[in-house]
Coordinates of C-alpha atoms in Angstrom, one line a residue:
X1 CA -7.7 31.6 5.9
X2 CA -4.6 30.3 4.1
X3 CA -4.4 29.4 0.4
X4 CA -3.1 25.8 0.5
X5 CA -1.9 24.0 -2.6
X6 CA -1.8 20.2 -2.5
X7 CA 0.3 18.3 -5.0
X8 CA -1.2 14.9 -6.0
X9 CA -4.6 13.3 -5.2
X10 CA -3.8 9.9 -3.7
X11 CA -5.2 8.8 -0.3
X12 CA -2.9 11.0 1.8
X13 CA -3.5 14.1 -0.3
X14 CA -7.3 13.7 -0.3
X15 CA -7.2 13.1 3.5
X16 CA -5.0 16.1 4.1
X17 CA -7.3 18.2 1.9
X18 CA -10.4 17.2 3.9
X19 CA -8.8 18.1 7.2
X20 CA -7.3 21.4 6.0
X21 CA -10.5 22.6 4.3
X22 CA -12.6 21.6 7.4
X23 CA -10.1 23.8 9.3
X24 CA -11.2 26.9 7.3
X25 CA -8.6 27.0 4.6
X26 CA -8.9 27.6 0.9
X27 CA -7.6 24.2 -0.5
X28 CA -6.8 23.2 -4.1
X29 CA -5.5 19.8 -5.2
X30 CA -3.3 19.7 -8.4
X31 CA -3.2 16.3 -9.9
X32 CA -0.9 15.5 -12.9
X33 CA -3.0 12.6 -14.3
X34 CA -6.5 13.0 -15.8
X35 CA -8.3 11.3 -12.8
X36 CA -7.9 11.5 -9.1
X37 CA -6.5 8.7 -6.9
X38 CA -2.8 8.7 -7.4
X39 CA -1.7 5.1 -7.5
X40 CA -5.3 4.0 -6.7
X41 CA -6.7 4.6 -10.2
X42 CA -9.0 2.4 -12.3
X43 CA -8.7 0.7 -15.7
X44 CA -12.0 0.2 -17.5
X45 CA -11.9 -1.8 -20.8
X46 CA -14.4 -3.8 -22.8
X47 CA -16.8 -4.0 -19.8
X48 CA -14.1 -5.0 -17.3
X49 CA -13.1 -2.9 -14.4
X50 CA -9.8 -3.2 -12.6
X51 CA -8.2 -1.4 -9.6
X52 CA -4.8 -0.4 -11.0
X53 CA -3.3 0.0 -7.5
X54 CA -4.3 -1.3 -4.1
X55 CA -6.7 -4.2 -4.1
X56 CA -6.7 -5.1 -0.4
X57 CA -9.0 -3.4 2.1
X58 CA -7.6 -4.0 5.6
X59 CA -8.0 -2.1 8.9
X60 CA -11.6 -1.0 8.4
X61 CA -11.4 0.9 11.7
X62 CA -8.8 3.4 10.2
X63 CA -11.3 4.3 7.5
X64 CA -14.1 4.6 10.0
X65 CA -12.0 6.9 12.1
X66 CA -11.2 9.0 9.1
X67 CA -14.8 9.5 8.1
X68 CA -16.0 9.9 11.7
X69 CA -13.7 13.0 11.9
X70 CA -16.2 14.6 9.6
X71 CA -19.3 13.1 11.2
X72 CA -19.6 10.6 8.4
X73 CA -19.3 6.8 7.9
X74 CA -17.7 4.8 5.1
X75 CA -21.2 3.5 4.3
X76 CA -22.3 7.1 3.4
X77 CA -20.0 6.7 0.4
X78 CA -19.4 3.0 -0.4
X79 CA -20.5 -0.5 0.5
X80 CA -18.2 -3.0 2.1
X81 CA -18.4 -6.8 1.6
X82 CA -16.4 -8.9 4.1
X83 CA -14.7 -11.7 2.1
X84 CA -15.1 -15.3 3.0
X85 CA -12.6 -16.7 2.3
X86 CA -10.3 -13.8 2.9
X87 CA -7.8 -15.4 0.6
X88 CA -6.3 -18.8 -0.3
X89 CA -2.7 -19.8 -0.7
X90 CA -1.3 -22.3 -3.2
X91 CA 1.9 -24.2 -2.1
X92 CA 1.7 -26.7 -5.0
X93 CA -0.7 -28.6 -7.1
X94 CA -3.6 -29.7 -4.9
X95 CA -1.8 -28.0 -1.9
X96 CA -3.8 -25.0 -0.7
X97 CA -4.6 -23.5 2.6
X98 CA -7.7 -21.3 2.8
X99 CA -7.9 -18.4 5.3
X100 CA -11.5 -17.9 6.2
X101 CA -13.3 -15.0 7.9
X102 CA -13.0 -15.8 11.6
X103 CA -10.1 -16.7 13.9
X104 CA -11.8 -19.9 14.9
X105 CA -11.9 -21.1 11.3
X106 CA -8.3 -20.1 10.8
X107 CA -7.3 -21.9 13.9
X108 CA -8.9 -25.1 12.6
X109 CA -7.0 -24.7 9.3
X110 CA -3.7 -24.3 11.2
X111 CA -4.5 -27.3 13.4
X112 CA -5.0 -29.5 10.3
X113 CA -1.6 -28.6 9.0
X114 CA 0.3 -28.7 12.4
X115 CA -1.3 -30.3 15.4
X116 CA -1.1 -28.1 18.4
X117 CA -0.6 -25.0 16.4
X118 CA -4.1 -23.5 17.0
X119 CA -3.3 -22.8 20.7
X120 CA -0.1 -21.1 19.7
X121 CA -1.9 -19.1 17.0
X122 CA -4.5 -17.8 19.5
X123 CA -1.7 -16.6 21.8
X124 CA 0.2 -15.1 18.9
X125 CA -2.8 -13.2 17.7
X126 CA -3.7 -12.0 21.2
X127 CA -0.2 -10.4 21.4
X128 CA -0.7 -9.0 17.9
X129 CA -4.0 -7.5 18.9
X130 CA -2.3 -5.8 21.9
X131 CA 0.3 -4.4 19.5
X132 CA -2.5 -3.2 17.2
X133 CA -4.2 -1.4 20.0
X134 CA -0.9 0.4 20.9
X135 CA 0.2 1.1 17.3
X136 CA -2.9 1.8 15.3
X137 CA -4.9 3.5 18.0
X138 CA -2.0 5.6 19.3
X139 CA 1.5 5.5 18.0
X140 CA 0.8 5.9 14.3
X141 CA -1.2 9.1 14.9
X142 CA 2.1 10.8 16.1
X143 CA 3.8 13.0 13.5
X144 CA 7.4 11.6 13.8
X145 CA 8.9 14.8 14.9
X146 CA 10.7 13.4 18.0
X147 CA 12.1 10.0 19.1
X148 CA 10.3 10.6 22.4
X149 CA 6.9 10.0 20.6
X150 CA 7.8 6.3 20.8
X151 CA 8.7 6.3 24.4
X152 CA 5.6 5.5 26.5
X153 CA 5.1 3.2 29.5
X154 CA 3.5 0.7 27.1
X155 CA 6.2 0.8 24.5
X156 CA 9.0 0.5 27.0
X157 CA 7.4 -2.9 28.1
X158 CA 7.5 -3.9 24.4
X159 CA 11.1 -2.7 23.7
X160 CA 12.3 -6.2 22.9
X161 CA 9.8 -6.5 20.1
X162 CA 11.6 -3.6 18.3
X163 CA 14.9 -5.5 18.3
X164 CA 13.5 -8.9 17.4
X165 CA 11.9 -9.6 14.0
X166 CA 8.6 -11.0 12.8
X167 CA 10.6 -13.9 11.2
X168 CA 12.2 -14.9 14.5
X169 CA 9.0 -14.7 16.5
X170 CA 7.0 -16.7 14.0
X171 CA 9.6 -19.4 13.7
X172 CA 9.9 -19.8 17.5
X173 CA 6.3 -20.9 17.6
X174 CA 5.5 -22.6 14.3
X175 CA 7.5 -25.3 12.5
X176 CA 5.3 -25.9 9.4
X177 CA 6.8 -23.9 6.5
X178 CA 3.4 -23.3 5.0
X179 CA 2.1 -21.7 8.2
X180 CA 5.3 -19.7 8.6
X181 CA 4.8 -18.3 5.1
X182 CA 1.2 -17.3 5.8
X183 CA 2.2 -15.6 9.1
X184 CA 5.0 -13.8 7.4
X185 CA 2.9 -12.7 4.4
X186 CA 1.1 -9.6 5.9
X187 CA 4.4 -7.8 6.6
X188 CA 5.0 -7.7 2.9
X189 CA 2.5 -4.9 2.9
X190 CA 5.1 -3.0 5.0
X191 CA 7.6 -3.4 2.2
X192 CA 10.4 -5.3 3.9
X193 CA 11.6 -8.9 4.4
X194 CA 10.1 -10.5 7.6
X195 CA 13.7 -11.0 8.8
X196 CA 14.1 -7.2 8.7
X197 CA 10.8 -6.2 10.1
X198 CA 10.5 -5.5 13.9
X199 CA 8.4 -8.1 15.8
X200 CA 6.2 -5.3 17.0
X201 CA 4.7 -5.2 13.5
X202 CA 2.9 -8.4 14.2
X203 CA -0.1 -6.1 14.5
X204 CA -0.5 -6.8 10.7
X205 CA -1.3 -10.4 11.6
X206 CA -4.2 -9.1 13.8
X207 CA -5.4 -6.9 10.9
X208 CA -5.4 -10.1 8.8
X209 CA -6.8 -12.8 11.1
X210 CA -8.6 -10.6 13.7
X211 CA -10.3 -7.9 11.6
X212 CA -10.5 -9.7 8.2
X213 CA -10.4 -8.7 4.5
X214 CA -13.0 -6.6 2.8
X215 CA -13.9 -5.6 -0.7
X216 CA -15.5 -2.2 -1.4
X217 CA -18.3 -2.7 -3.9
X218 CA -17.1 -1.5 -7.4
X219 CA -13.5 -1.8 -6.1
X220 CA -11.0 0.2 -4.1
X221 CA -11.6 3.1 -6.4
X222 CA -15.0 3.6 -4.8
X223 CA -13.1 4.6 -1.6
X224 CA -11.2 7.3 -3.7
X225 CA -14.5 8.5 -5.1
X226 CA -16.0 8.6 -1.6
X227 CA -13.0 10.7 -0.4
X228 CA -13.2 13.0 -3.4
X229 CA -17.0 13.6 -2.7
X230 CA -16.3 14.3 0.9
X231 CA -13.4 16.7 0.0
X232 CA -15.7 18.6 -2.5
X233 CA -18.5 18.8 0.1
X234 CA -15.9 20.4 2.4
X235 CA -15.1 23.0 -0.2
X236 CA -11.9 21.5 -1.7
X237 CA -11.2 22.4 -5.4
X238 CA -9.7 19.6 -7.4
X239 CA -7.9 20.2 -10.7
X240 CA -6.6 17.4 -12.9
X241 CA -4.0 17.4 -15.7
X242 CA -1.9 19.8 -13.7
X243 CA 1.8 19.1 -13.9
X244 CA 3.8 20.8 -11.2
X245 CA 7.1 22.0 -12.7
X246 CA 8.6 24.0 -9.9
X247 CA 8.1 24.9 -6.2
X248 CA 8.9 28.6 -6.0
X249 CA 10.8 29.7 -2.9
X250 CA 11.3 33.3 -1.8
X251 CA 13.3 34.2 1.4
X252 CA 13.3 30.5 2.4
X253 CA 9.5 30.4 2.2
X254 CA 7.2 28.8 -0.3
X255 CA 5.5 31.4 -2.5
X256 CA 4.1 29.7 -5.5
X257 CA 3.9 26.6 -7.8
X258 CA 4.7 26.6 -11.5
X259 CA 2.0 24.4 -13.1
X260 CA 1.7 23.9 -16.8
X261 CA 3.9 27.0 -17.3
X262 CA 1.7 29.2 -15.1
X263 CA 2.7 30.6 -11.7
X264 CA 0.1 30.0 -9.0
X265 CA 0.6 31.6 -5.6
X266 CA 0.1 29.7 -2.4
X267 CA 0.7 30.4 1.3
X268 CA 1.4 26.7 2.1
X269 CA 2.2 23.7 -0.1
X270 CA 1.6 20.1 0.9
X271 CA 3.0 17.4 -1.5
X272 CA 1.5 14.0 -1.6
X273 CA 3.6 13.3 -4.7
X274 CA 6.7 11.1 -4.5
X275 CA 8.9 12.7 -1.8
X276 CA 12.2 12.4 -3.8
X277 CA 10.5 13.8 -6.9
X278 CA 9.0 16.7 -5.0
X279 CA 12.4 17.8 -3.8
X280 CA 13.7 17.8 -7.4
X281 CA 11.1 20.6 -7.9
X282 CA 13.2 22.8 -5.5
X283 CA 16.5 24.4 -6.2
X284 CA 19.3 22.3 -4.7
X285 CA 20.0 24.4 -1.6
X286 CA 16.3 23.8 -0.5
X287 CA 16.4 20.0 -0.7
X288 CA 16.6 18.2 2.7
X289 CA 17.8 14.9 1.4
X290 CA 20.7 14.2 -1.1
X291 CA 20.7 11.6 -3.8
X292 CA 23.1 9.6 -1.6
X293 CA 20.5 9.6 1.1
X294 CA 17.8 8.1 -1.1
X295 CA 20.3 5.6 -2.6
X296 CA 21.0 4.1 0.9
X297 CA 17.3 3.7 1.8
X298 CA 15.5 0.4 1.8
X299 CA 12.6 0.8 -0.6
X300 CA 9.5 -1.4 -0.7
X301 CA 9.2 -3.4 -3.9
X302 CA 8.1 -2.3 -7.3
X303 CA 5.7 -4.6 -9.1
X304 CA 4.9 -6.1 -12.5
X305 CA 1.1 -6.1 -12.8
X306 CA -1.2 -7.6 -15.4
X307 CA -4.9 -6.7 -15.9
X308 CA -6.5 -9.5 -17.8
X309 CA -9.9 -10.0 -19.3
X310 CA -10.9 -13.7 -19.5
X311 CA -13.6 -15.0 -21.8
X312 CA -14.7 -17.6 -19.2
X313 CA -15.1 -18.0 -15.4
X314 CA -11.8 -19.0 -13.8
X315 CA -12.0 -22.0 -11.5
X316 CA -10.3 -23.1 -8.3
X317 CA -9.3 -19.6 -7.1
X318 CA -10.7 -17.1 -4.6
X319 CA -11.1 -13.3 -4.9
X320 CA -7.5 -13.1 -3.5
X321 CA -5.2 -16.0 -4.2
X322 CA -1.5 -16.2 -3.4
X323 CA 1.0 -18.5 -5.2
X324 CA 3.7 -19.5 -2.8
X325 CA 4.7 -22.7 -4.7
X326 CA 8.4 -21.5 -5.1
X327 CA 11.2 -20.5 -2.8
X328 CA 10.2 -17.4 -0.8
X329 CA 13.8 -16.8 0.2
X330 CA 15.2 -16.8 -3.3
X331 CA 12.5 -14.3 -4.5
X332 CA 13.2 -12.1 -1.4
X333 CA 16.9 -12.1 -2.2
X334 CA 16.1 -10.9 -5.7
X335 CA 14.1 -8.0 -4.3
X336 CA 16.2 -6.8 -1.4
X337 CA 19.7 -8.3 -1.4
X338 CA 20.9 -8.7 -5.1
X339 CA 18.3 -6.8 -7.1
X340 CA 17.4 -8.8 -10.2
X341 CA 14.4 -10.3 -12.1
X342 CA 13.5 -13.4 -10.0
X343 CA 14.1 -16.8 -11.6
X344 CA 11.0 -18.3 -10.1
X345 CA 8.7 -15.5 -8.8
X346 CA 6.0 -15.8 -6.2
X347 CA 2.9 -14.0 -7.4
X348 CA -0.5 -12.9 -6.3
X349 CA -3.8 -12.9 -8.3
X350 CA -7.0 -11.1 -7.6
X351 CA -10.4 -11.9 -9.2
X352 CA -12.7 -9.1 -8.1
X353 CA -15.5 -10.5 -10.4
X354 CA -15.7 -13.5 -7.9
X355 CA -17.3 -11.0 -5.4
X356 CA -18.4 -8.1 -7.5
X357 CA -20.5 -8.6 -10.7
X358 CA -19.6 -5.1 -11.9
X359 CA -16.0 -6.1 -12.4
X360 CA -16.6 -8.2 -15.6
X361 CA -19.3 -8.9 -18.1
X362 CA -21.5 -11.9 -17.4
X363 CA -19.7 -15.3 -17.8
X364 CA -16.3 -13.6 -18.0
X365 CA -13.6 -12.9 -15.3
X366 CA -11.4 -10.0 -14.4
X367 CA -7.9 -11.1 -13.3
X368 CA -5.2 -9.0 -11.7
X369 CA -1.7 -10.6 -11.4
X370 CA 1.1 -9.1 -9.4
X371 CA 4.8 -10.1 -9.2
X372 CA 6.8 -8.1 -6.5
X373 CA 10.1 -6.8 -8.0
X374 CA 13.2 -4.9 -6.9
X375 CA 12.8 -1.2 -7.7
X376 CA 15.0 0.2 -10.4
X377 CA 15.2 -2.9 -12.6
X378 CA 15.4 -2.8 -16.4
X379 CA 11.8 -3.0 -17.7
X380 CA 10.9 -3.9 -21.3
X381 CA 7.9 -5.4 -23.2
X382 CA 9.9 -8.6 -23.8
X383 CA 10.6 -9.1 -20.1
X384 CA 7.0 -8.4 -19.2
X385 CA 5.9 -11.0 -21.8
X386 CA 8.4 -13.6 -20.5
X387 CA 7.1 -13.2 -17.0
X388 CA 3.5 -13.4 -18.0
X389 CA 4.2 -16.7 -19.7
X390 CA 6.0 -17.9 -16.5
X391 CA 3.2 -17.2 -14.2
X392 CA 0.3 -18.1 -16.4
X393 CA 1.8 -21.5 -17.2
X394 CA 2.2 -22.1 -13.4
X395 CA -1.2 -20.8 -12.8
X396 CA -2.7 -23.3 -15.3
X397 CA -0.8 -26.2 -13.7
X398 CA -1.6 -25.3 -10.1
X399 CA -5.2 -24.6 -10.6
X400 CA -5.7 -27.5 -13.0
X401 CA -7.3 -25.5 -15.9
X402 CA -6.6 -23.9 -19.2
X403 CA -6.9 -20.1 -19.3
X404 CA -4.3 -18.8 -21.8
X405 CA -6.6 -19.3 -24.8
X406 CA -9.4 -17.4 -23.1
X407 CA -7.4 -14.2 -22.7
X408 CA -9.4 -11.4 -24.4
X409 CA -6.8 -8.8 -23.6
X410 CA -4.1 -8.0 -21.1
X411 CA -2.6 -4.7 -20.0
X412 CA 0.6 -4.5 -18.0
X413 CA 2.1 -2.0 -15.6
X414 CA 5.7 -2.1 -14.3
X415 CA 8.7 -0.1 -13.2
X416 CA 8.7 2.3 -16.2
X417 CA 5.0 3.1 -15.7
X418 CA 5.5 3.8 -12.0
X419 CA 8.2 6.3 -12.9
X420 CA 6.3 7.9 -15.8
X421 CA 2.8 8.1 -14.2
X422 CA 3.7 8.7 -10.6
X423 CA 7.3 10.1 -10.7
X424 CA 8.1 7.2 -8.4
X425 CA 11.7 6.9 -7.2
X426 CA 13.2 4.0 -9.1
X427 CA 9.6 2.9 -9.9
X428 CA 8.9 1.7 -6.4
X429 CA 5.2 0.7 -5.8
X430 CA 4.8 1.0 -2.1
X431 CA 7.2 3.7 -0.7
X432 CA 9.9 3.2 1.9
X433 CA 10.0 -0.1 3.8
X434 CA 9.2 -0.2 7.5
X435 CA 12.5 -1.4 8.8
X436 CA 13.7 -0.5 12.4
X437 CA 15.9 2.2 11.0
X438 CA 13.1 3.6 8.9
X439 CA 10.4 3.8 11.6
X440 CA 8.6 6.9 12.9
X441 CA 11.1 9.9 13.4
X442 CA 13.7 8.0 11.3
X443 CA 11.6 8.4 8.1
X444 CA 11.7 11.6 5.9
X445 CA 10.0 14.5 7.7
X446 CA 6.4 15.6 7.2
X447 CA 7.7 19.2 7.4
X448 CA 10.6 20.6 5.4
X449 CA 13.4 21.9 7.6
X450 CA 14.8 24.1 4.8
X451 CA 11.7 25.7 3.4
X452 CA 9.0 27.3 5.5
X453 CA 5.4 26.4 4.7
X454 CA 6.4 23.3 2.7
X455 CA 5.0 19.9 4.0
X456 CA 5.0 16.3 2.7
X457 CA 2.6 13.4 3.1
X458 CA 2.3 9.9 1.8
X459 CA 4.1 6.6 1.8
X460 CA 7.7 7.9 1.8
X461 CA 7.1 9.7 5.1
X462 CA 5.3 9.0 8.4
X463 CA 3.8 6.5 9.2
X464 CA 4.6 4.4 6.2
X465 CA 3.4 2.3 3.2
X466 CA -0.1 1.1 2.7
X467 CA -3.6 2.6 2.3
X468 CA -4.5 3.0 6.0
X469 CA -1.2 4.6 6.9
X470 CA -1.7 7.0 3.9
X471 CA -5.0 8.2 5.4
X472 CA -3.2 8.7 8.7
X473 CA -0.3 10.5 7.0
X474 CA -2.8 13.0 5.6
X475 CA -4.3 13.7 9.1
X476 CA -0.8 14.1 10.6
X477 CA 0.4 16.6 8.1
X478 CA -2.8 18.6 8.3
X479 CA -2.3 18.7 12.1
X480 CA 1.2 20.2 11.7
X481 CA -0.1 22.7 9.1
X482 CA -3.0 23.8 11.4
X483 CA -0.6 24.2 14.3
X484 CA 1.7 26.4 12.3
X485 CA -1.3 28.5 11.1
X486 CA -2.5 29.0 14.6
X487 CA 0.9 30.1 15.8
X488 CA 1.5 32.5 13.0

């Protein structure tokens, strides 16, 4: 039995803790904040409940696979509601496209916009499903230790898809700019421009149109609570308000953590905290990646988020609503090419109280608004206020209603908060983007090559950004740790 210390308590850390404890180890999680969940925490205020972090539940099969590894089901811990519609998209006033809960209904919506497109969509999603079966059922469960993990008879047949892009493949088949935007939207979860994302990642379109969008009752935080319960059932100790100040190395091997001024010994350390930050807890000779390395990487966006309590029900929106009424390219450029606050931002809004009565008091509405931003931007209360005004004015015009005067309160979260609360590199929200040169073995390693018994997990390492990949990352790192224990 090894004493394993895990830094952080997000999805990847909780997953790793479950596997390692089930493997017979003494596992303790050390979380810097006062509640578990990492970026997936909760804000409760005046009877309203908001997910601070992720709000989309996609790829339900990944969650099922995780719980099944412990002879459990998600329904043992939380209830899922399949959303219909999954989401709607505003392209202008009285210009919306609604994505419903079956491929047949989505095909009908496409056909209405572009005659002949439904047949193309069915073919596109069939290919995306095939990619999903290859990627999510096999490739992403490989730990990224060798390029040969990607070389299989199946992937060799798909080699062209790694060198083409989502954007090219979508535009070959669809002419209508609205349909193009909807098909390019899911890869934003991978943190990169569609024009920089390999075509193979079309499996995200199958996740969207083929599997659908779900809402866990009481919000995404109920998934964290379920994982926390499972971890504790398996014997994991969880400690909050534990700031890790140093990773102590002796003879090139982890020996302890310094936490809140106290030295706590450990045989093995797994960090689910920000990768760059974790390496700053080591003396320089033990860091694998230089500041120059991180500086050159393509990071997924940061975000400006608002959590708003409305003193009325909000109309003409769905649980998830996207606002694509401005130039997608111009906003993308402001995130990835010339980092700046976007002149006219696209934004996303979530109204969990449309589905879940627990999210807001009766007759009121909980609203979450998100603007994707380049990481590392200047962040100030004045800028946040300016951008709230921009989006709320557009929101009122597009949805044809007045809401500003019904705001009971609003809380914001932006670059500075990501840095302060999560030690996030440049305040990024989603980790490292999944570009071709940042895929699989080309991402930062799960295992330190400079310090024995030091491992990493989460969105900056394998397999990448997003909640399902974080669960998988926890499983992958636990597998590497167990292999090492068995060999020693």
